[in-house]
Short mmCIF file of C-alpha atoms in Angstrom, two decimals:
data_model
loop_
_atom_site.label_atom_id
_atom_site.label_comp_id
_atom_site.label_asym_id
_atom_site.label_seq_id
_atom_site.Cartn_x
_atom_site.Cartn_y
_atom_site.Cartn_z
CA UNK X 1 160.75 101.16 49.82
CA UNK X 2 158.57 104.25 50.41
CA UNK X 3 157.93 107.40 48.41
CA UNK X 4 156.36 110.43 49.46
CA UNK X 5 154.84 112.53 46.54
CA UNK X 6 153.81 116.25 47.22
CA UNK X 7 151.54 117.58 44.58
CA UNK X 8 148.78 120.47 43.86
CA UNK X 9 147.09 118.08 41.58
CA UNK X 10 143.92 116.43 43.27
CA UNK X 11 143.81 112.83 43.19
CA UNK X 12 139.95 112.27 42.89
CA UNK X 13 140.11 109.24 41.12
CA UNK X 14 143.25 107.08 41.45
CA UNK X 15 142.10 104.99 38.24
CA UNK X 16 142.01 107.86 36.26
CA UNK X 17 144.71 108.39 33.67
CA UNK X 18 147.11 111.41 33.91
CA UNK X 19 150.81 111.90 34.04
CA UNK X 20 151.03 111.92 37.78
CA UNK X 21 148.54 109.03 38.41
CA UNK X 22 149.98 106.92 36.02
CA UNK X 23 153.48 107.65 37.55
CA UNK X 24 152.07 106.49 41.28
CA UNK X 25 150.28 103.55 39.78
CA UNK X 26 153.39 102.13 37.82
CA UNK X 27 155.50 102.92 41.24
CA UNK X 28 152.99 100.85 43.30
CA UNK X 29 153.00 97.89 40.58
CA UNK X 30 156.88 97.93 41.16
CA UNK X 31 156.10 97.07 44.74
CA UNK X 32 156.78 100.82 46.11
CA UNK X 33 154.65 102.13 48.81
CA UNK X 34 153.57 105.57 47.69
CA UNK X 35 152.22 108.26 50.03
CA UNK X 36 150.39 110.99 48.07
CA UNK X 37 149.90 114.51 49.55
CA UNK X 38 147.39 116.54 47.31
CA UNK X 39 144.92 119.38 48.28
CA UNK X 40 141.25 119.67 49.24
CA UNK X 41 140.34 123.10 48.14
CA UNK X 42 137.84 125.44 50.48
CA UNK X 43 135.19 125.08 47.81
CA UNK X 44 134.94 121.43 48.21
CA UNK X 45 133.90 121.89 51.84
CA UNK X 46 135.66 118.46 53.27
CA UNK X 47 137.89 118.12 55.89
CA UNK X 48 141.50 116.46 55.83
CA UNK X 49 141.48 112.63 55.22
CA UNK X 50 143.67 109.84 54.87
CA UNK X 51 142.43 107.19 52.18
CA UNK X 52 144.24 103.85 51.49
CA UNK X 53 144.32 102.10 48.13
CA UNK X 54 146.49 99.11 48.36
CA UNK X 55 150.09 100.52 48.11
CA UNK X 56 148.77 103.82 47.27
CA UNK X 57 148.14 106.21 50.56
CA UNK X 58 146.56 109.49 49.63
CA UNK X 59 146.21 112.27 52.29
CA UNK X 60 143.83 114.79 51.26
CA UNK X 61 144.76 118.16 53.11
CA UNK X 62 142.35 120.73 53.45
CA UNK X 63 143.59 124.01 51.85
CA UNK X 64 142.55 127.42 50.40
CA UNK X 65 141.46 127.44 46.80
CA UNK X 66 144.37 127.19 44.69
CA UNK X 67 143.22 126.46 41.14
CA UNK X 68 140.38 127.79 38.79
CA UNK X 69 140.15 131.03 40.89
CA UNK X 70 139.97 134.41 39.33
CA UNK X 71 141.77 136.18 42.02
CA UNK X 72 145.46 136.22 41.77
CA UNK X 73 145.85 137.17 45.37
CA UNK X 74 143.57 134.18 46.84
CA UNK X 75 145.63 132.08 44.72
CA UNK X 76 148.90 133.51 46.04
CA UNK X 77 147.80 133.55 49.76
CA UNK X 78 146.55 130.04 49.34
CA UNK X 79 149.78 128.71 47.73
CA UNK X 80 151.89 130.35 50.63
CA UNK X 81 149.64 128.79 53.21
CA UNK X 82 149.92 125.23 51.69
CA UNK X 83 153.47 124.49 52.85
CA UNK X 84 152.50 124.95 56.54
CA UNK X 85 149.35 123.07 55.90
CA UNK X 86 151.02 120.05 54.18
CA UNK X 87 153.84 119.89 56.98
CA UNK X 88 151.31 119.63 59.77
CA UNK X 89 149.59 117.00 57.85
CA UNK X 90 152.39 114.78 57.39
CA UNK X 91 153.64 115.23 61.08
CA UNK X 92 150.00 113.98 62.07
CA UNK X 93 149.29 111.31 59.67
CA UNK X 94 152.97 110.11 58.64
CA UNK X 95 154.66 110.40 61.78
CA UNK X 96 155.78 106.71 62.15
CA UNK X 97 156.74 106.31 58.27
CA UNK X 98 160.14 106.37 57.17
CA UNK X 99 160.26 107.87 53.52
CA UNK X 100 163.15 106.74 51.23
CA UNK X 101 162.56 109.56 48.58
CA UNK X 102 160.61 112.77 48.50
CA UNK X 103 159.22 113.62 45.15
CA UNK X 104 157.40 116.72 44.33
CA UNK X 105 156.35 118.91 41.26
CA UNK X 106 156.12 122.70 40.51
CA UNK X 107 153.80 124.61 41.32
CA UNK X 108 154.25 125.40 43.75
CA UNK X 109 157.86 126.38 44.78
CA UNK X 110 156.98 126.60 48.46
CA UNK X 111 157.92 123.43 49.89
CA UNK X 112 161.19 124.36 51.57
CA UNK X 113 159.98 123.94 55.17
CA UNK X 114 158.59 120.40 54.37
CA UNK X 115 161.88 119.39 52.66
CA UNK X 116 164.05 120.70 55.76
CA UNK X 117 162.00 118.72 58.28
CA UNK X 118 162.02 115.37 56.26
CA UNK X 119 165.66 115.77 55.49
CA UNK X 120 166.56 116.42 59.24
CA UNK X 121 164.52 113.61 60.41
CA UNK X 122 165.12 111.04 57.77
CA UNK X 123 168.09 112.13 55.87
CA UNK X 124 165.84 111.52 52.80
CA UNK X 125 166.67 112.07 49.20
CA UNK X 126 164.67 114.79 47.44
CA UNK X 127 163.51 114.86 43.64
CA UNK X 128 162.03 117.98 42.04
CA UNK X 129 159.90 117.17 38.81
CA UNK X 130 160.27 120.51 37.19
CA UNK X 131 156.87 121.34 35.26
CA UNK X 132 156.89 124.99 35.91
CA UNK X 133 159.57 127.65 36.07
CA UNK X 134 158.03 130.24 38.43
CA UNK X 135 158.29 133.11 38.92
CA UNK X 136 159.78 133.56 35.27
CA UNK X 137 156.85 132.35 33.61
CA UNK X 138 154.35 135.05 35.59
CA UNK X 139 156.98 137.69 34.71
CA UNK X 140 156.85 136.73 31.15
CA UNK X 141 153.34 137.12 30.59
CA UNK X 142 153.01 140.32 32.88
CA UNK X 143 151.65 138.82 35.81
CA UNK X 144 154.56 139.85 38.13
CA UNK X 145 156.69 142.80 37.62
CA UNK X 146 160.27 141.92 36.63
CA UNK X 147 161.73 144.05 39.23
CA UNK X 148 159.00 143.96 42.09
CA UNK X 149 158.92 142.73 45.31
CA UNK X 150 156.65 139.61 44.44
CA UNK X 151 159.41 138.54 41.74
CA UNK X 152 162.18 138.87 44.43
CA UNK X 153 160.18 136.83 47.17
CA UNK X 154 159.34 133.94 45.02
CA UNK X 155 162.83 133.90 43.19
CA UNK X 156 164.17 133.58 46.52
CA UNK X 157 161.80 130.67 47.23
CA UNK X 158 162.73 129.17 43.93
CA UNK X 159 166.48 129.18 44.51
CA UNK X 160 166.16 127.55 47.92
CA UNK X 161 163.90 124.85 46.51
CA UNK X 162 166.47 124.21 43.99
CA UNK X 163 169.25 123.94 46.27
CA UNK X 164 167.04 121.73 48.83
CA UNK X 165 166.78 119.20 45.84
CA UNK X 166 169.22 116.49 45.43
CA UNK X 167 168.23 116.05 41.80
CA UNK X 168 166.16 118.11 39.58
CA UNK X 169 164.18 116.57 36.67
CA UNK X 170 163.34 119.01 33.52
CA UNK X 171 160.73 117.93 31.22
CA UNK X 172 163.34 118.11 28.15
CA UNK X 173 166.80 119.10 27.27
CA UNK X 174 165.77 122.98 26.86
CA UNK X 175 164.49 122.69 30.48
CA UNK X 176 167.65 121.26 31.74
CA UNK X 177 169.92 124.05 29.84
CA UNK X 178 167.75 126.85 31.08
CA UNK X 179 168.25 125.91 34.55
CA UNK X 180 171.83 125.42 34.56
CA UNK X 181 172.21 128.42 32.55
CA UNK X 182 170.11 130.84 34.89
CA UNK X 183 171.04 129.25 37.95
CA UNK X 184 174.83 128.78 37.86
CA UNK X 185 175.36 127.70 41.33
CA UNK X 186 173.86 124.35 40.71
CA UNK X 187 176.18 121.19 39.50
CA UNK X 188 175.46 120.15 35.96
CA UNK X 189 174.99 116.42 37.44
CA UNK X 190 172.28 117.74 39.70
CA UNK X 191 169.92 118.26 36.68
CA UNK X 192 168.60 115.58 34.50
CA UNK X 193 165.74 114.99 31.70
CA UNK X 194 162.54 113.79 33.54
CA UNK X 195 159.75 113.87 30.66
CA UNK X 196 155.99 114.22 31.12
CA UNK X 197 155.24 110.57 30.77
CA UNK X 198 152.12 108.09 30.66
CA UNK X 199 151.25 104.55 30.33
CA UNK X 200 150.19 104.28 26.82
CA UNK X 201 146.84 102.73 25.87
CA UNK X 202 146.97 100.11 23.21
CA UNK X 203 147.81 101.33 20.07
CA UNK X 204 144.77 101.19 17.44
CA UNK X 205 145.08 99.29 14.28
CA UNK X 206 143.09 101.88 12.37
CA UNK X 207 141.10 105.12 13.22
CA UNK X 208 137.45 105.01 13.28
CA UNK X 209 135.56 108.04 14.15
CA UNK X 210 132.87 107.83 17.31
CA UNK X 211 129.88 109.36 15.30
CA UNK X 212 127.64 109.00 18.52
CA UNK X 213 129.95 111.56 20.37
CA UNK X 214 130.53 113.71 17.35
CA UNK X 215 126.67 114.07 16.85
CA UNK X 216 126.06 114.86 20.52
CA UNK X 217 128.31 117.84 20.36
CA UNK X 218 127.20 119.02 16.87
CA UNK X 219 130.62 118.35 15.10
CA UNK X 220 130.68 117.50 11.60
CA UNK X 221 131.77 113.97 10.89
CA UNK X 222 133.02 114.85 7.42
CA UNK X 223 135.55 117.55 8.36
CA UNK X 224 139.04 117.18 9.47
CA UNK X 225 138.67 117.73 13.09
CA UNK X 226 141.44 120.12 14.93
CA UNK X 227 141.13 119.52 18.74
CA UNK X 228 142.74 121.85 21.45
CA UNK X 229 142.10 120.66 24.65
CA UNK X 230 143.49 122.21 27.99
CA UNK X 231 143.69 125.20 30.12
CA UNK X 232 142.21 128.60 28.55
CA UNK X 233 144.41 131.03 30.49
CA UNK X 234 147.11 133.72 29.88
CA UNK X 235 149.76 131.07 29.32
CA UNK X 236 148.14 129.71 26.36
CA UNK X 237 148.26 132.90 24.49
CA UNK X 238 144.49 133.06 23.93
CA UNK X 239 144.52 136.43 21.82
CA UNK X 240 146.24 134.30 19.06
CA UNK X 241 143.82 131.50 19.48
CA UNK X 242 140.99 133.61 19.23
CA UNK X 243 142.57 135.02 15.99
CA UNK X 244 143.02 131.43 14.80
CA UNK X 245 139.28 130.78 15.51
CA UNK X 246 138.24 133.94 13.58
CA UNK X 247 140.29 132.87 10.53
CA UNK X 248 139.52 129.04 10.57
CA UNK X 249 136.94 129.67 8.06
CA UNK X 250 139.69 129.52 5.60
CA UNK X 251 140.33 125.98 6.34
CA UNK X 252 137.48 124.78 4.08
CA UNK X 253 137.68 121.06 5.13
CA UNK X 254 138.66 121.63 8.83
CA UNK X 255 136.60 121.90 11.98
CA UNK X 256 137.90 123.44 15.21
CA UNK X 257 136.96 122.07 18.45
CA UNK X 258 138.46 123.99 21.64
CA UNK X 259 137.60 122.28 25.37
CA UNK X 260 138.84 123.53 28.25
CA UNK X 261 138.31 126.14 31.33
CA UNK X 262 140.23 129.11 32.84
CA UNK X 263 140.55 132.80 33.14
CA UNK X 264 139.83 133.47 29.53
CA UNK X 265 137.24 131.37 28.40
CA UNK X 266 134.77 133.83 28.53
CA UNK X 267 136.53 136.11 26.43
CA UNK X 268 136.61 133.19 23.55
CA UNK X 269 133.14 132.56 24.26
CA UNK X 270 132.09 136.27 23.69
CA UNK X 271 134.18 136.65 20.67
CA UNK X 272 132.46 133.49 19.01
CA UNK X 273 128.94 134.58 19.92
CA UNK X 274 129.65 138.20 18.52
CA UNK X 275 131.26 137.14 15.48
CA UNK X 276 129.20 133.80 14.70
CA UNK X 277 132.58 132.12 13.64
CA UNK X 278 131.92 129.41 11.37
CA UNK X 279 133.56 125.92 11.72
CA UNK X 280 134.40 126.30 15.62
CA UNK X 281 132.99 124.65 18.54
CA UNK X 282 133.62 125.75 22.04
CA UNK X 283 132.78 123.56 25.37
CA UNK X 284 133.69 123.88 28.92
CA UNK X 285 135.44 121.02 30.75
CA UNK X 286 133.88 117.83 29.74
CA UNK X 287 133.69 114.45 31.72
CA UNK X 288 137.05 112.81 30.97
CA UNK X 289 135.47 109.78 29.18
CA UNK X 290 133.61 112.00 26.70
CA UNK X 291 136.70 114.35 26.21
CA UNK X 292 138.70 111.06 25.46
CA UNK X 293 136.20 109.99 22.89
CA UNK X 294 136.48 113.32 21.28
CA UNK X 295 140.31 113.37 20.94
CA UNK X 296 139.90 109.59 19.93
CA UNK X 297 137.90 110.95 16.79
CA UNK X 298 139.96 113.93 16.27
CA UNK X 299 142.38 114.24 13.26
CA UNK X 300 144.79 117.00 14.49
CA UNK X 301 146.14 117.82 18.03
CA UNK X 302 146.78 121.62 18.55
CA UNK X 303 149.18 123.42 21.26
CA UNK X 304 149.20 126.93 21.98
CA UNK X 305 151.62 129.11 24.18
CA UNK X 306 151.90 132.73 24.67
CA UNK X 307 154.59 134.15 22.35
CA UNK X 308 156.20 136.05 25.16
CA UNK X 309 157.54 132.98 27.15
CA UNK X 310 161.34 132.94 27.60
CA UNK X 311 161.19 129.48 29.31
CA UNK X 312 160.80 126.24 27.49
CA UNK X 313 157.35 124.66 28.33
CA UNK X 314 156.36 121.27 27.54
CA UNK X 315 152.57 121.07 27.64
CA UNK X 316 151.48 117.66 28.89
CA UNK X 317 148.97 117.58 26.26
CA UNK X 318 151.62 116.48 24.08
CA UNK X 319 151.47 113.24 25.29
CA UNK X 320 147.58 112.66 24.87
CA UNK X 321 147.82 113.85 21.36
CA UNK X 322 150.89 111.32 20.57
CA UNK X 323 148.92 108.68 22.45
CA UNK X 324 146.02 108.83 20.02
CA UNK X 325 148.53 109.17 16.84
CA UNK X 326 147.51 112.59 16.05
CA UNK X 327 149.93 114.96 14.27
CA UNK X 328 150.34 117.80 16.21
CA UNK X 329 150.11 121.58 15.06
CA UNK X 330 151.84 123.73 17.73
CA UNK X 331 151.89 127.74 18.01
CA UNK X 332 154.46 128.72 20.43
CA UNK X 333 157.04 131.34 21.54
CA UNK X 334 160.50 130.39 20.12
CA UNK X 335 162.24 129.53 23.33
CA UNK X 336 160.41 126.12 23.95
CA UNK X 337 162.21 123.17 22.62
CA UNK X 338 158.90 121.76 21.67
CA UNK X 339 159.69 122.34 17.97
CA UNK X 340 162.80 120.36 18.39
CA UNK X 341 160.56 117.46 19.60
CA UNK X 342 158.22 117.68 16.69
CA UNK X 343 161.11 118.29 14.31
CA UNK X 344 162.99 115.18 15.72
CA UNK X 345 159.65 112.71 15.78
CA UNK X 346 158.60 114.01 12.40
CA UNK X 347 155.17 114.40 14.09
CA UNK X 348 153.80 117.76 13.43
CA UNK X 349 154.43 121.22 12.47
CA UNK X 350 155.35 124.22 14.43
CA UNK X 351 155.16 127.90 13.92
CA UNK X 352 155.66 131.04 16.27
CA UNK X 353 152.68 132.15 17.99
CA UNK X 354 151.23 135.18 16.28
CA UNK X 355 152.09 133.91 12.70
CA UNK X 356 148.64 133.48 11.56
CA UNK X 357 149.34 132.80 7.80
CA UNK X 358 151.69 130.17 8.77
CA UNK X 359 149.35 128.55 10.90
CA UNK X 360 146.43 128.41 8.49
CA UNK X 361 148.90 127.35 5.81
CA UNK X 362 149.84 124.33 8.06
CA UNK X 363 146.23 123.56 8.99
CA UNK X 364 145.22 123.48 5.22
CA UNK X 365 147.99 121.13 4.53
CA UNK X 366 146.88 118.75 7.36
CA UNK X 367 143.35 119.33 6.42
CA UNK X 368 143.59 118.10 3.09
CA UNK X 369 146.18 115.24 3.20
CA UNK X 370 145.04 112.00 4.93
CA UNK X 371 148.27 110.22 4.45
CA UNK X 372 150.32 113.09 5.79
CA UNK X 373 148.34 113.08 9.05
CA UNK X 374 148.64 109.21 9.48
CA UNK X 375 152.46 109.25 8.78
CA UNK X 376 152.79 112.06 11.32
CA UNK X 377 150.39 110.34 13.77
CA UNK X 378 152.28 107.08 13.62
CA UNK X 379 155.83 108.92 13.94
CA UNK X 380 154.37 110.50 17.32
CA UNK X 381 153.27 107.32 18.59
CA UNK X 382 156.54 105.70 18.06
CA UNK X 383 158.15 108.59 19.73
CA UNK X 384 155.75 108.35 22.82
CA UNK X 385 156.53 104.67 23.10
CA UNK X 386 160.42 105.23 23.00
CA UNK X 387 160.66 108.47 25.20
CA UNK X 388 157.42 109.05 27.02
CA UNK X 389 156.25 105.90 28.60
CA UNK X 390 156.09 105.79 32.23
CA UNK X 391 158.15 102.85 32.75
CA UNK X 392 161.12 104.80 31.46
CA UNK X 393 160.69 107.64 34.20
CA UNK X 394 160.07 105.47 36.74
CA UNK X 395 163.30 103.49 36.10
CA UNK X 396 164.80 107.22 36.54
CA UNK X 397 163.48 107.51 39.91
CA UNK X 398 164.11 104.11 41.07
CA UNK X 399 167.90 104.46 40.17
CA UNK X 400 168.01 107.36 42.62
CA UNK X 401 166.41 105.07 45.42
CA UNK X 402 168.99 102.21 44.82
CA UNK X 403 171.96 104.92 44.71
CA UNK X 404 170.72 106.07 48.18
#
């Protein structure tokens, strides 16, 4: 069996851990030949290249700059052009490969020509892993005008992508309900739950903080460590994150650690430098092994989303926190069913983004109650193993292959 995976995530290290690499490795472990097509952005100054890792074959396609660019225009143009670049590369390098399934994730929503070509040539099944509901997410936070040409252009692309997909896998029940409600032309059995998932590391019997890594980054070892790791852009509602940082001094026994990069990083940095905020640390993206050590030494995992979102986002860092048995404190829009997941799993607290008093109150409760943190952390880890283990999501994919 052969699967083609189209993604914007650069597979720079096949041995690294992430929701996509774990998925690809698990498929390969099941005997599936996986062909990954991913970008090599212009800034890397490298050519298109095919590299083989056993049953995993990665085609690195030279593209424009798509991620970590401050220019929305550059990102948009590069995203539009990537469809043609991928299609040419597939024709050149995989001309003799007959695929049984094509899977792809959003973003982007511009793979329709690739899907049409593959369906026409091989009558292949197509599976969309819906990780991003675009353009509505950009409309929600003001990046695209609700009635503008860009919104209409990308909405048309989105509809074509949904129609060209044999199955659409949403991250949660909220995702499934949203897609069906806002795209009534889709049949109900075409959309299913396909959650973010990982191959969990071995569960630790007891939590032991890594004093070496804490000392290296100047983080106090005697405080309850709250960690936020990930993108620092407009989708995260950085204004509220800054408000939290400015008031975290009220969490007497807590220390706030922010690790990440994005368009709003400099805004956060300027605020912290100006106001000399106590018990808050900020670092740009760290080496993966060091970040993992910090998360492993943390006590609480934080999630932030902009309060204006009307779509049900489920950030992938949820699985990282659960894997490390961290209780979760999330501040998001009221439309995501992340709050339902936290409630069902009894693994953390939720408040609406912008509600500072409720956020600080929950922080104080977690900072001062070790038993509560341990209980919520265990609950989250149990929930992860039951619902977010990559072996389960691979089963979902393979049932479609066998059905075909």
